[in-house]
XYZ file of C-alpha atoms in Angstrom:
660
model
C -33.988 19.512 -1.466
C -32.518 20.373 -4.872
C -34.799 20.277 -7.886
C -34.158 18.300 -11.061
C -32.949 21.468 -12.806
C -30.555 22.286 -9.984
C -29.187 18.763 -10.069
C -28.558 18.926 -13.819
C -26.751 22.243 -13.547
C -24.631 21.022 -10.650
C -23.711 17.867 -12.564
C -22.949 19.922 -15.656
C -20.483 21.972 -13.638
C -18.483 18.763 -13.180
C -18.813 17.907 -16.858
C -17.562 21.231 -18.129
C -14.777 21.687 -15.591
C -13.557 18.223 -16.551
C -13.885 18.613 -20.306
C -12.402 22.127 -20.328
C -9.443 21.097 -18.149
C -8.657 18.148 -20.421
C -8.979 20.401 -23.451
C -6.569 22.971 -22.018
C -4.082 20.267 -21.026
C -4.411 18.661 -24.455
C -4.550 15.287 -22.717
C -6.688 13.385 -20.245
C -9.882 11.374 -19.892
C -13.071 13.461 -20.076
C -15.550 10.653 -20.756
C -15.791 9.079 -17.311
C -16.277 12.347 -15.379
C -18.949 13.384 -17.859
C -20.720 10.038 -17.573
C -20.562 9.739 -13.781
C -21.295 13.386 -12.978
C -24.887 12.593 -11.989
C -23.847 9.805 -9.614
C -21.105 11.937 -8.066
C -23.449 14.878 -7.608
C -25.983 12.798 -5.700
C -23.255 11.164 -3.611
C -21.588 14.427 -2.600
C -24.755 16.451 -2.042
C -26.910 13.826 -0.319
C -24.747 11.181 1.324
C -20.998 11.669 1.632
C -19.959 12.713 5.141
C -17.062 15.137 4.777
C -15.922 18.606 5.781
C -13.515 20.477 3.473
C -12.437 22.646 6.423
C -11.364 19.510 8.322
C -10.281 17.216 5.475
C -8.538 14.682 7.734
C -11.410 14.285 10.179
C -11.051 10.617 11.231
C -14.771 9.803 10.932
C -15.251 11.204 7.429
C -16.576 8.920 4.730
C -13.869 7.819 2.311
C -14.338 8.314 -1.428
C -12.085 6.193 -3.652
C -11.907 6.924 -7.368
C -10.804 3.482 -8.522
C -11.218 4.577 -12.148
C -8.361 6.987 -11.534
C -7.970 7.978 -15.174
C -11.146 10.042 -14.631
C -9.253 12.159 -12.105
C -10.949 15.383 -13.190
C -14.151 14.045 -11.623
C -12.447 14.068 -8.223
C -10.632 17.357 -8.771
C -13.860 19.031 -9.876
C -15.678 17.761 -6.785
C -12.911 18.927 -4.468
C -12.828 22.329 -6.130
C -16.592 22.819 -6.141
C -17.099 21.744 -2.526
C -14.450 24.126 -1.224
C -11.214 22.246 -0.583
C -8.442 24.835 -0.241
C -5.905 22.667 -2.071
C -7.968 22.701 -5.286
C -8.634 26.278 -6.292
C -9.414 27.226 -9.879
C -5.737 27.650 -10.707
C -5.233 23.952 -9.971
C -8.086 23.001 -12.308
C -6.752 25.222 -15.073
C -3.348 23.550 -14.794
C -4.482 19.947 -14.924
C -1.589 17.554 -15.600
C 1.026 20.315 -15.373
C 4.321 20.265 -13.473
C 4.098 21.429 -9.884
C 0.298 21.287 -9.602
C -1.764 18.966 -7.422
C -4.006 17.932 -10.310
C -1.855 15.103 -11.646
C -3.034 12.873 -14.482
C -4.168 10.318 -11.901
C -5.006 11.119 -8.257
C -1.829 11.046 -6.180
C -2.098 10.583 -2.429
C -0.323 13.369 -0.577
C -0.630 15.874 -3.417
C -3.747 17.461 -1.946
C -6.337 17.027 0.773
C -9.321 14.979 -0.302
C -7.312 12.414 -2.243
C -7.577 9.300 -0.083
C -5.323 7.018 -2.131
C -3.296 6.950 -5.324
C -5.283 5.360 -8.137
C -4.772 4.777 -11.823
C -3.521 1.198 -12.030
C -6.947 -0.296 -12.650
C -8.392 -2.467 -9.908
C -6.097 -1.032 -7.240
C -8.699 1.414 -5.945
C -11.432 -1.142 -5.378
C -8.921 -3.535 -3.795
C -7.470 -0.843 -1.531
C -11.006 0.124 -0.505
C -11.371 -3.283 1.169
C -8.621 -2.202 3.561
C -10.323 1.152 4.146
C -13.629 -0.553 4.965
C -11.945 -3.155 7.146
C -9.952 -0.456 8.936
C -13.217 1.270 9.819
C -14.628 -1.951 11.278
C -11.437 -2.670 13.266
C -11.377 0.822 14.761
C -15.122 0.693 15.385
C -14.714 -2.534 17.355
C -12.160 -0.831 19.590
C -13.645 2.653 19.989
C -17.374 2.306 19.288
C -20.035 3.857 17.057
C -19.829 7.281 18.657
C -16.430 8.058 17.096
C -15.984 5.480 14.292
C -18.985 5.047 12.006
C -18.328 5.880 8.369
C -18.666 4.468 4.861
C -16.236 3.806 2.039
C -17.608 4.695 -1.391
C -15.894 3.611 -4.598
C -16.403 4.563 -8.223
C -15.094 1.732 -10.365
C -15.269 1.147 -14.098
C -15.202 -1.793 -16.475
C -11.407 -1.748 -16.448
C -11.261 -2.057 -12.656
C -13.565 -5.068 -12.756
C -11.720 -6.757 -15.624
C -8.429 -6.676 -13.706
C -7.888 -9.893 -11.790
C -7.235 -8.135 -8.485
C -10.884 -7.094 -8.402
C -12.000 -10.691 -7.920
C -9.730 -11.069 -4.912
C -11.114 -7.836 -3.463
C -14.749 -8.670 -4.150
C -14.389 -12.115 -2.630
C -12.602 -10.843 0.460
C -15.095 -8.031 1.128
C -18.066 -10.337 0.701
C -16.626 -12.955 3.022
C -15.882 -10.345 5.683
C -19.338 -8.750 5.267
C -17.980 -5.229 4.964
C -21.406 -3.634 4.897
C -20.048 -0.085 4.902
C -18.368 -0.614 1.534
C -20.422 0.657 -1.418
C -19.155 0.340 -4.989
C -20.704 2.508 -7.682
C -19.975 0.728 -10.962
C -19.730 3.018 -13.982
C -21.437 0.564 -16.309
C -20.842 2.346 -19.612
C -19.729 -0.649 -21.685
C -16.724 1.171 -23.162
C -12.987 0.646 -22.837
C -10.069 2.137 -24.767
C -10.375 -0.293 -27.671
C -14.118 0.285 -28.030
C -17.177 -1.563 -26.727
C -16.331 -3.967 -23.911
C -18.122 -6.634 -25.943
C -14.902 -6.859 -27.964
C -13.182 -8.564 -25.053
C -15.680 -9.746 -22.443
C -19.206 -11.038 -21.999
C -19.014 -11.360 -18.222
C -21.970 -10.493 -16.009
C -20.352 -8.413 -13.280
C -23.541 -8.263 -11.243
C -23.579 -12.039 -10.878
C -19.935 -11.981 -9.828
C -20.727 -9.664 -6.948
C -23.841 -11.609 -6.004
C -21.850 -14.855 -5.917
C -19.384 -13.221 -3.522
C -22.142 -12.210 -1.105
C -22.742 -8.608 -2.121
C -26.053 -6.784 -2.395
C -26.452 -5.772 -6.041
C -28.672 -3.159 -7.681
C -28.926 -1.886 -11.236
C -30.058 1.652 -12.034
C -30.065 4.406 -14.623
C -26.929 6.348 -13.718
C -28.404 9.568 -15.070
C -31.573 9.462 -12.953
C -30.855 11.341 -9.699
C -33.908 9.906 -7.917
C -32.868 6.356 -8.777
C -29.294 7.056 -7.697
C -30.450 8.456 -4.369
C -32.781 5.536 -3.676
C -30.087 2.988 -4.547
C -27.465 4.523 -2.272
C -29.981 4.764 0.558
C -30.806 1.068 0.155
C -27.123 0.141 -0.009
C -26.562 1.848 3.338
C -29.205 -0.361 4.934
C -27.752 -3.761 3.988
C -25.615 -6.065 6.144
C -23.346 -6.897 3.195
C -21.148 -4.817 0.911
C -23.087 -3.269 -1.957
C -22.541 -2.817 -5.665
C -24.733 -0.436 -7.645
C -24.412 -0.903 -11.407
C -25.002 2.597 -12.757
C -25.844 2.411 -16.450
C -24.252 5.520 -17.904
C -23.217 7.036 -21.188
C -19.513 7.757 -21.359
C -18.961 11.345 -22.437
C -22.568 12.255 -21.586
C -23.505 15.500 -23.358
C -20.971 15.311 -26.173
C -23.138 15.640 -29.312
C -21.266 13.282 -31.661
C -18.760 11.463 -29.439
C -20.968 10.651 -26.456
C -21.291 6.940 -25.798
C -18.134 6.104 -27.751
C -14.507 5.332 -26.986
C -13.605 8.665 -28.574
C -14.366 10.379 -25.265
C -12.394 7.953 -23.143
C -8.833 9.203 -23.286
C -8.569 12.289 -25.477
C -9.736 15.918 -25.487
C -13.115 16.446 -27.123
C -11.932 19.257 -29.380
C -13.231 22.810 -29.673
C -16.061 21.954 -32.053
C -17.387 19.114 -29.900
C -17.150 21.260 -26.768
C -19.117 24.049 -28.449
C -21.781 21.536 -29.448
C -21.838 20.167 -25.903
C -22.443 23.647 -24.479
C -25.348 24.112 -26.831
C -26.811 20.650 -26.149
C -26.667 21.010 -22.367
C -27.584 24.694 -22.272
C -24.343 25.759 -20.642
C -23.573 29.380 -21.528
C -20.551 29.910 -19.303
C -17.045 30.258 -20.653
C -14.406 27.621 -19.832
C -13.717 27.406 -16.083
C -16.583 29.765 -15.244
C -19.260 28.436 -12.901
C -22.570 30.346 -12.562
C -22.867 31.924 -9.125
C -25.970 29.997 -8.097
C -24.381 26.684 -9.098
C -21.166 27.498 -7.253
C -23.155 28.507 -4.158
C -25.118 25.259 -4.285
C -21.913 23.244 -4.427
C -20.278 25.211 -1.614
C -23.413 24.692 0.434
C -23.071 20.949 -0.142
C -19.500 21.152 1.068
C -20.478 23.148 4.141
C -23.165 20.739 5.316
C -20.539 18.444 6.855
C -19.577 21.043 9.471
C -22.555 20.048 11.604
C -21.553 16.373 11.519
C -17.964 17.295 12.339
C -18.972 19.399 15.327
C -21.303 16.699 16.615
C -18.515 14.149 16.305
C -16.157 16.474 18.180
C -18.602 16.686 21.057
C -18.919 12.910 21.214
C -15.164 12.504 21.048
C -14.634 15.006 23.853
C -17.027 12.948 25.934
C -14.826 9.859 25.828
C -12.911 8.879 28.921
C -9.438 10.391 28.852
C -7.517 7.138 28.391
C -9.654 6.028 25.446
C -9.412 9.461 23.858
C -5.620 9.488 24.202
C -5.386 5.984 22.723
C -7.517 6.962 19.722
C -5.422 10.056 19.034
C -2.188 8.089 19.382
C -3.295 5.487 16.872
C -4.659 7.995 14.364
C -1.424 9.982 14.555
C 0.557 6.784 13.940
C 2.588 7.073 17.128
C 3.801 3.892 18.811
C 3.142 3.246 22.513
C 5.869 4.630 24.746
C 6.723 1.296 26.363
C 7.329 -0.761 23.224
C 11.057 -0.080 22.995
C 11.665 -1.242 26.574
C 9.945 -4.562 25.897
C 11.823 -4.870 22.617
C 15.254 -4.273 24.159
C 14.541 -6.772 26.915
C 13.769 -9.340 24.230
C 16.879 -8.506 22.204
C 18.984 -8.974 25.325
C 17.316 -12.355 25.847
C 18.377 -13.465 22.351
C 22.038 -12.731 23.055
C 21.797 -14.804 26.226
C 19.887 -17.800 24.852
C 21.436 -17.848 21.326
C 18.525 -19.619 19.586
C 19.389 -21.324 16.319
C 16.199 -20.725 14.358
C 15.107 -19.708 10.892
C 14.673 -15.963 10.582
C 10.990 -16.583 9.774
C 10.705 -18.147 13.252
C 12.831 -15.398 14.776
C 10.358 -12.980 13.208
C 7.457 -14.687 14.937
C 9.347 -14.601 18.232
C 9.833 -10.844 18.090
C 6.241 -10.399 16.929
C 5.123 -12.111 20.137
C 6.707 -9.190 21.969
C 5.660 -6.413 19.599
C 2.016 -7.388 19.168
C 1.576 -7.384 22.951
C 3.125 -3.932 23.239
C 1.564 -2.442 20.076
C -2.114 -3.451 19.863
C -2.710 -1.671 16.548
C -0.456 -4.150 14.748
C -2.757 -6.155 12.461
C -1.116 -9.239 10.988
C -2.051 -11.653 8.270
C -0.915 -14.109 5.651
C -1.995 -15.216 2.194
C -2.847 -18.759 3.339
C 0.680 -19.395 4.623
C 0.289 -18.595 8.305
C 2.213 -21.655 9.469
C 5.007 -21.023 6.975
C 5.289 -17.254 7.338
C 4.939 -17.432 11.134
C 2.949 -14.202 11.158
C 0.389 -15.035 13.856
C 1.133 -14.601 17.561
C -0.480 -15.861 20.717
C -2.291 -12.598 21.446
C -3.889 -12.308 18.000
C -7.394 -13.664 17.486
C -8.711 -13.827 13.920
C -10.680 -10.881 12.564
C -14.057 -12.176 11.418
C -17.435 -10.699 10.587
C -19.095 -12.977 13.119
C -16.567 -12.027 15.778
C -17.245 -8.331 15.480
C -13.860 -7.461 13.947
C -12.255 -7.412 17.398
C -9.279 -9.615 16.504
C -5.866 -8.660 15.185
C -5.125 -11.304 12.545
C -6.473 -11.626 9.000
C -6.684 -14.873 7.078
C -6.353 -13.350 3.610
C -6.678 -16.621 1.734
C -4.728 -17.227 -1.455
C -4.993 -13.576 -2.473
C -1.491 -12.098 -2.413
C -2.394 -9.183 -4.674
C -5.577 -8.406 -2.755
C -3.788 -8.748 0.584
C -1.125 -6.216 -0.342
C -3.710 -3.727 -1.611
C -5.877 -4.191 1.484
C -2.860 -3.512 3.688
C -2.394 -0.208 1.860
C -6.017 0.629 2.626
C -5.585 -0.288 6.285
C -2.538 1.956 6.567
C -4.224 4.832 4.732
C -7.357 4.573 6.844
C -5.318 5.197 9.965
C -5.239 3.698 13.415
C -3.815 0.409 12.144
C -0.259 -0.812 11.506
C -0.583 -3.647 8.980
C 1.785 -6.451 8.126
C 1.221 -9.533 6.027
C 3.134 -12.478 4.692
C 3.657 -14.807 1.787
C 6.658 -16.442 0.115
C 9.198 -13.985 -1.269
C 8.720 -15.413 -4.755
C 5.100 -14.239 -4.648
C 6.096 -10.606 -4.356
C 5.513 -10.922 -8.102
C 1.799 -11.039 -7.255
C 2.084 -8.258 -4.662
C 4.339 -5.994 -6.697
C 1.819 -3.398 -8.003
C 0.547 -2.855 -4.473
C 4.065 -2.705 -3.013
C 4.846 -0.049 -5.601
C 1.842 1.982 -4.468
C 2.925 1.573 -0.826
C 6.201 3.152 -1.892
C 4.576 5.916 -3.937
C 2.292 6.823 -1.035
C 4.970 6.557 1.690
C 2.891 4.081 3.671
C 4.120 2.127 6.682
C 3.290 -1.372 5.478
C 5.425 -4.389 6.385
C 5.704 -7.267 3.919
C 6.887 -10.456 5.650
C 8.382 -12.474 2.801
C 9.741 -15.860 3.808
C 11.551 -18.694 1.997
C 13.932 -16.062 0.724
C 16.458 -17.909 -1.473
C 17.464 -21.241 -2.976
C 17.712 -22.230 0.669
C 14.001 -23.052 0.686
C 15.067 -26.265 -1.004
C 12.842 -28.979 -2.377
C 9.989 -26.847 -3.731
C 12.334 -26.032 -6.574
C 12.961 -23.129 -8.935
C 9.301 -22.108 -9.250
C 9.417 -21.169 -5.567
C 13.040 -20.035 -5.247
C 13.159 -16.227 -5.498
C 16.490 -15.814 -7.250
C 15.816 -12.386 -8.805
C 13.172 -10.924 -6.496
C 15.342 -9.173 -3.936
C 17.252 -7.403 -6.710
C 14.018 -6.202 -8.280
C 12.689 -4.955 -4.947
C 15.956 -3.171 -4.243
C 15.467 -1.401 -7.564
C 12.079 -0.007 -6.520
C 12.315 3.533 -5.111
C 11.326 4.110 -1.490
C 11.189 0.420 -0.556
C 13.404 -0.735 2.301
C 14.484 -4.346 1.819
C 16.005 -6.065 4.851
C 17.519 -9.567 4.728
C 18.593 -10.332 8.312
C 21.332 -12.810 9.198
C 20.164 -14.093 12.582
C 17.602 -13.631 15.357
C 19.189 -10.378 16.575
C 19.190 -8.800 13.127
C 15.620 -10.011 12.601
C 14.515 -8.254 15.780
C 16.273 -5.071 14.729
C 14.723 -5.355 11.272
C 11.271 -5.366 12.865
C 12.162 -2.320 14.955
C 13.156 -0.529 11.758
C 9.991 -1.624 9.963
C 7.511 -0.342 12.510
C 9.300 2.987 12.891
C 9.688 3.533 9.148
C 7.026 6.162 8.476
C 8.276 7.079 4.999
C 7.507 3.877 3.111
C 7.090 0.103 3.117
C 9.551 -2.486 4.342
C 10.125 -5.933 2.863
C 11.564 -8.500 5.267
C 13.273 -11.364 3.409
C 13.361 -14.284 5.827
C 14.832 -17.781 5.699
C 13.276 -21.206 5.900
C 16.508 -22.764 7.186
C 17.846 -22.408 10.741
C 20.672 -19.942 11.384
C 22.914 -19.444 14.432
C 23.027 -16.196 16.398
C 26.109 -14.336 15.198
C 25.585 -11.218 17.298
C 26.310 -12.607 20.747
C 26.912 -9.329 22.595
C 23.941 -7.127 23.486
C 23.940 -3.458 22.580
C 21.125 -0.928 22.712
C 21.725 0.632 19.322
C 20.183 -0.869 16.194
C 22.939 -1.919 13.792
C 20.461 -3.014 11.118
C 19.273 0.609 11.058
C 22.664 1.439 9.567
C 22.088 -1.041 6.749
C 25.553 -2.550 7.035
C 28.278 -2.944 9.615
C 31.343 -5.029 10.433
C 29.897 -8.076 12.158
C 33.248 -9.853 12.560
C 36.479 -7.868 12.384
C 39.981 -9.211 11.912
C 43.198 -8.888 13.867
C 45.673 -6.643 12.145
C 45.339 -4.890 8.814
C 42.394 -5.992 6.692
C 43.487 -7.803 3.509
C 40.046 -8.636 2.152
C 36.445 -7.781 3.005
C 33.735 -10.446 2.835
C 30.246 -8.964 2.380
C 27.073 -10.988 2.853
C 23.387 -10.773 3.672
C 20.965 -13.094 5.413
C 21.827 -16.771 5.561
C 25.119 -16.210 3.779
C 26.622 -14.165 6.629
C 27.170 -17.451 8.467
C 29.034 -18.763 5.402
C 31.158 -15.606 5.295
C 32.116 -16.047 8.961
C 33.157 -19.647 8.215
C 35.221 -18.433 5.261
C 36.840 -15.805 7.489
C 38.064 -18.554 9.840
C 39.475 -20.568 6.934
C 41.276 -17.533 5.561
C 42.697 -16.761 9.007
C 44.077 -20.296 9.178
C 45.871 -19.559 5.917
C 47.276 -16.302 7.260
C 44.861 -13.949 5.519
C 43.092 -11.223 7.501
C 39.452 -10.934 6.431
C 36.688 -8.804 7.902
C 33.030 -9.787 7.517
C 30.442 -7.129 6.722
C 26.766 -7.895 7.194
C 24.782 -5.811 4.711
C 21.115 -6.570 5.517
C 19.738 -3.460 3.809
C 21.297 -1.730 0.853
C 18.845 1.168 1.112
C 19.640 1.878 4.764
C 23.375 1.523 4.154
C 23.297 3.890 1.189
C 21.611 6.480 3.420
C 24.607 6.563 5.781
C 27.387 9.117 5.515
C 30.167 8.514 2.985
C 32.620 8.332 5.881
C 30.671 5.572 7.613
C 30.284 3.532 4.431
C 33.976 3.869 3.626
C 34.906 2.788 7.136
C 32.691 -0.313 6.962
C 33.688 -1.462 3.481
C 37.343 -0.570 3.886
C 39.953 -0.194 1.159
C 40.895 -3.859 0.826
C 39.528 -5.989 -2.068
C 35.941 -7.151 -1.579
C 34.039 -10.358 -2.219
C 30.274 -10.622 -1.774
C 28.171 -13.740 -1.306
C 24.400 -14.089 -1.587
C 22.282 -17.100 -2.595
C 20.421 -14.866 -5.027
C 21.106 -13.114 -8.302
C 24.480 -11.371 -8.436
C 22.797 -8.376 -10.103
C 23.698 -5.071 -8.470
C 26.525 -6.254 -6.239
C 29.176 -4.491 -8.334
C 28.106 -1.315 -6.501
C 29.673 -2.664 -3.314
C 32.515 -4.891 -4.481
C 33.797 -2.470 -7.126
C 35.150 -3.187 -10.581
C 37.855 -5.478 -9.248
C 35.742 -7.350 -6.724
C 34.029 -10.705 -6.993
C 30.524 -11.987 -6.262
C 29.595 -15.529 -5.286
C 25.938 -16.016 -6.147
C 23.342 -17.247 -8.600
C 23.600 -16.761 -12.364
C 20.381 -18.572 -13.241
C 17.442 -20.328 -11.643
C 17.701 -22.884 -8.851
C 16.736 -26.557 -8.697
C 14.737 -28.988 -6.583
C 16.841 -30.538 -3.822
C 17.565 -30.148 -0.103
C 19.119 -26.799 0.750
C 22.624 -28.086 1.628
C 22.795 -29.937 -1.690
C 21.738 -26.820 -3.572
C 24.347 -24.623 -1.886
C 27.057 -27.120 -2.756
C 25.800 -27.592 -6.321
C 25.672 -23.867 -7.074
C 28.902 -23.065 -5.254
C 27.396 -20.896 -2.524
C 29.955 -22.152 0.003
C 32.719 -21.001 2.326
C 35.278 -22.751 0.109
C 34.056 -20.837 -2.949
C 34.290 -17.610 -0.989
C 37.812 -18.455 0.200
C 38.881 -19.235 -3.364
C 37.483 -15.917 -4.650
C 39.153 -14.008 -1.819
C 42.553 -15.600 -2.431
C 42.378 -14.622 -6.080
C 42.155 -10.978 -4.988
C 44.728 -10.917 -2.189
């Protein structure tokens, strides 16, 4: 057991690595790492289950630095405990191009970073998904191979952000007892004391949501140890309010906003070395302190080996299933079941809304792929995200289900889905109305940044939702999502395209997919079965013309039907038009130039979409035309709205004739 002196020196190693790295970079946030060094030292030396030599060990504890601006706390811990990705050169080049030590922790930059944090509140909200993922996998595979905690360091900023309330409420309701939040209760934000902007009692918030709450001196290692030990024994999630001094050790700036987001300066650092009795030069760690930290990192090897023995003792089928899920591989038989269903669509030709078509294909996929975990933000009956094989996931039910009732928490749902995906073993999808991607957007952006396979089922995708009016009609949302890097947006035109869109979504391992689905019924336009996935190409000729093409009609989603109607009217007038379905701009843009040229052709082009016309010039060219929305919608039945705003076959015919 380390002595008080050893603890102080180990904590000071974090403080000086952090402060010196920020100083060298001439930017950063030294105050939080300095203030939470004691808490982090106790956590990493006494409790956290990890092994730097096996950083992706599935049963490791997860550590989430929600207060991501204090990234040097995490980098220091990873360096000191022996993670290969964070040698001293990385610490010395904090915030520099090409190094893993970015200004905020970036998932995928280095082992030991469990999730990208920085946007305040995202870490604590994502941690709900991590903790829930552990419970879901535990229910399937048992305590012997899945039994770990999720620890979070969150600050005042995380708890002021509205997403935190959604996360706190959700975790309390689901009794995620292996979730422990360490609140850096330093009372300081960028502007100064938090009393400038809030008088909220965070402890009461957590208590009201069903959490166990403790309050301790965050610089007392014995109190920290006792609090974490108690938190591990509860049957609810836990919050430990750690009263700390931001910038602990800084002689004149400690406890003030001056340490929050700026280097301390050479004079303050010299005074800090004197005050804390630290004689080492910048980036030098005394040998005994370094050995103590490396010893703390090495202690997880025993746990890892014991876990390996238990895992090897599993029956072969269960072991194979666990490995498959953790590796993110789909079951071998899913594609056969999927193709059988797609063939059935072309035979039965169901005229259904694509939101219903989505549910129909989910009935097939969730049977074949048991790790698919669905959900909805209180719109299950509208999003059609629940299938017959999915029981609800509840605390009382032992987390054995496959469907989450997220409640009216779009932002929290999206963040939790990121956590589920990052935890591993789970393929999450969740739904709301497309207009409410506004609430999900920060989490969707992080899905994209982290290349996570998360599926966002966004229904009521245009003015076609009708009577709910312009507040619910997502005129501009698809354009904004198309503008976000690494997000695949798919707006399918019928039941066949919807099925293919789902096949693309669950095999897309490089980022999230947004499915934009209709409320209104649509006919099947693809009446001939084929094995290959045309939606995977992003765009294709769905209805060709006889003879030389004189005009190309391009559409997505519900407007492909309108384009096909316009094609028939143009044919009656002696004009050859081809119809291109363009369900995904991102997938189409990824095709070869030759393929795209062949699909779009050289004839004049007219596009139609019951959404903003923004961005369509890329496909119709300077001389093309776009039939679409130039403002917000209105409250009326869908057919009336389409007629009122000119989203019609006649309008498309008129535009085409002006170009021919």
